[in-house]
XYZ file of C-alpha atoms in Angstrom:
189
model
C 10.729 -12.459 -114.691
C 10.352 -15.138 -117.598
C 7.009 -15.027 -119.641
C 5.218 -18.645 -119.952
C 3.010 -20.160 -122.748
C -0.184 -21.041 -120.571
C -3.051 -22.896 -121.899
C -6.578 -21.950 -120.272
C -9.789 -24.694 -120.694
C -13.020 -24.477 -120.307
C -16.412 -26.109 -121.410
C -18.794 -25.015 -124.224
C -22.346 -26.427 -123.939
C -23.617 -26.394 -127.882
C -27.234 -27.982 -128.926
C -27.416 -30.273 -131.705
C -30.641 -31.827 -132.737
C -32.392 -30.705 -129.090
C -29.420 -32.198 -127.194
C -26.898 -30.267 -124.961
C -23.308 -31.591 -125.674
C -20.734 -30.532 -124.615
C -16.999 -29.364 -126.493
C -14.082 -28.514 -124.488
C -12.564 -25.395 -125.203
C -9.117 -24.208 -125.713
C -6.664 -21.023 -125.696
C -3.174 -19.897 -125.007
C -2.101 -17.032 -123.439
C 1.365 -15.943 -122.319
C 2.083 -15.549 -118.662
C 4.245 -12.886 -116.345
C 5.345 -15.578 -113.770
C 8.354 -15.963 -110.654
C 11.618 -17.730 -111.206
C 10.318 -20.651 -108.943
C 7.031 -20.840 -110.483
C 9.070 -21.315 -114.144
C 11.757 -24.255 -112.344
C 8.522 -25.290 -110.903
C 6.503 -25.827 -114.666
C 9.321 -26.774 -116.264
C 10.158 -29.927 -113.677
C 5.935 -31.078 -113.272
C 6.847 -30.549 -117.480
C 8.984 -33.882 -116.971
C 6.320 -35.658 -115.086
C 3.478 -34.750 -117.582
C 6.195 -36.357 -120.542
C 6.472 -39.694 -118.447
C 2.538 -39.993 -118.106
C 2.352 -39.260 -121.938
C 4.964 -41.903 -122.431
C 3.438 -44.381 -120.156
C -0.293 -43.303 -121.947
C 1.736 -44.754 -125.125
C 2.791 -47.309 -124.551
C -0.375 -48.823 -123.073
C -1.483 -47.724 -125.900
C 0.685 -50.031 -127.813
C 0.127 -52.852 -125.704
C -3.809 -52.435 -126.444
C -2.885 -52.062 -129.862
C -4.900 -48.892 -130.089
C -4.151 -47.276 -133.227
C -6.337 -44.258 -133.020
C -8.008 -42.894 -130.600
C -11.324 -40.557 -130.547
C -12.513 -37.988 -127.951
C -15.981 -39.206 -126.431
C -17.555 -35.851 -126.680
C -16.033 -35.978 -130.790
C -19.578 -35.366 -133.135
C -19.401 -37.840 -135.732
C -22.181 -39.204 -138.036
C -23.281 -42.537 -138.998
C -23.676 -43.811 -141.983
C -27.467 -44.206 -141.352
C -28.528 -40.659 -139.822
C -27.863 -37.100 -140.800
C -27.718 -36.337 -137.329
C -24.313 -36.034 -135.497
C -23.653 -38.229 -132.436
C -21.077 -37.819 -129.710
C -18.481 -40.714 -129.773
C -19.024 -41.766 -126.765
C -22.928 -43.023 -127.500
C -21.710 -44.667 -130.487
C -19.316 -47.083 -129.243
C -20.934 -47.842 -125.872
C -21.425 -50.911 -125.561
C -24.954 -51.833 -123.821
C -25.224 -55.257 -124.649
C -22.187 -56.255 -122.790
C -21.673 -53.787 -119.841
C -18.512 -56.003 -118.287
C -16.568 -54.917 -121.405
C -14.068 -52.261 -120.859
C -12.646 -49.278 -122.649
C -9.011 -51.476 -124.224
C -6.851 -49.100 -122.213
C -8.883 -49.427 -118.801
C -8.150 -53.426 -119.623
C -4.560 -53.003 -119.907
C -3.746 -50.640 -116.965
C -6.192 -53.133 -114.889
C -3.449 -55.996 -115.768
C -0.686 -53.813 -115.350
C -2.095 -53.173 -111.610
C -2.891 -56.651 -110.984
C 0.842 -57.867 -112.115
C 2.073 -55.068 -109.756
C 0.524 -56.932 -106.679
C 1.410 -59.996 -108.098
C 4.771 -58.550 -107.969
C 5.005 -57.416 -104.347
C 3.302 -60.493 -102.712
C 5.454 -62.594 -104.577
C 8.448 -60.942 -103.114
C 6.477 -60.836 -99.305
C 6.291 -64.627 -99.673
C 9.696 -64.918 -100.566
C 10.450 -62.839 -97.720
C 8.576 -65.020 -95.668
C 9.827 -67.824 -97.026
C 13.414 -66.867 -96.502
C 13.136 -65.941 -92.964
C 11.221 -69.267 -92.120
C 14.180 -70.909 -93.166
C 16.512 -68.718 -91.136
C 14.432 -69.765 -88.323
C 14.501 -73.647 -88.906
C 18.119 -73.354 -90.050
C 19.227 -71.350 -86.713
C 16.161 -74.519 -84.916
C 18.332 -76.803 -86.312
C 21.549 -75.319 -85.501
C 20.374 -75.282 -81.553
C 18.671 -78.759 -81.249
C 20.119 -81.067 -84.154
C 23.619 -81.583 -82.504
C 21.999 -82.170 -78.926
C 19.362 -85.080 -79.769
C 19.520 -87.967 -81.565
C 18.244 -87.678 -85.034
C 14.728 -89.336 -83.908
C 14.408 -86.912 -80.640
C 15.367 -83.915 -82.798
C 11.958 -85.071 -85.288
C 9.870 -85.545 -82.494
C 10.916 -81.855 -80.699
C 10.683 -79.758 -83.890
C 7.345 -80.886 -84.363
C 6.794 -80.366 -80.298
C 8.116 -77.136 -80.376
C 6.165 -76.083 -83.561
C 2.796 -76.700 -81.291
C 1.666 -79.920 -82.926
C 0.123 -82.431 -79.933
C 1.709 -85.850 -79.104
C -1.029 -87.384 -81.362
C -0.486 -85.520 -84.120
C 2.929 -86.139 -84.231
C 2.760 -89.418 -83.688
C 0.052 -89.239 -87.019
C 2.584 -86.862 -88.814
C 5.639 -89.821 -88.010
C 3.657 -92.654 -87.842
C 4.926 -93.567 -84.418
C 2.873 -94.845 -81.205
C 1.999 -91.712 -78.776
C 4.157 -93.785 -75.974
C 7.032 -93.245 -78.271
C 6.547 -89.307 -78.821
C 6.251 -88.822 -75.170
C 9.588 -91.385 -74.008
C 11.568 -89.158 -77.190
C 10.557 -85.609 -75.659
C 11.144 -86.765 -72.536
C 14.644 -87.923 -73.275
C 15.027 -84.291 -75.380
C 14.095 -83.024 -72.417
C 16.342 -84.418 -70.449
C 19.402 -83.740 -72.951
C 18.911 -80.222 -73.317
C 18.904 -79.641 -69.775
C 22.244 -81.727 -69.121
C 24.143 -79.937 -72.097
C 23.173 -76.588 -70.469
């Protein structure tokens, strides 16, 4: 059986200046595991490495050069007391300010959604163009140009009044062209 290192983590409370502060403790131990678990942990380690690399990339994009644990205790220049970094960097005046890393992650998420929407829109446009090409192939050779114009709007569900306004012609002309188009298509069938 393989022996692998495993890190145990737990939180420990420490009272500083009358306030309870939590710190993370770690200890590495060695554990006997089955071959299947060792194979899984090796595979899972690849995912962890990808996550770490993505985090590094996001930090570079956000121009973050140094990171701190928000629980890390630091002293301020004007006080001898130690405070957690999270309390010192929190923007209590502008609550809409985020951690730069969160901003980058948010932009990536928005960018991914925009990319998906763009592809969906391109797909819809391609389908619509295909339907229009099929419609034109089916009706354009059988109808006159004026009949085809009116027939296209008629098939899209426009009323005679709307078609007349779109083509800047009389409503009676629209009715006449639709009637003649139907007659032609019936004779062609």
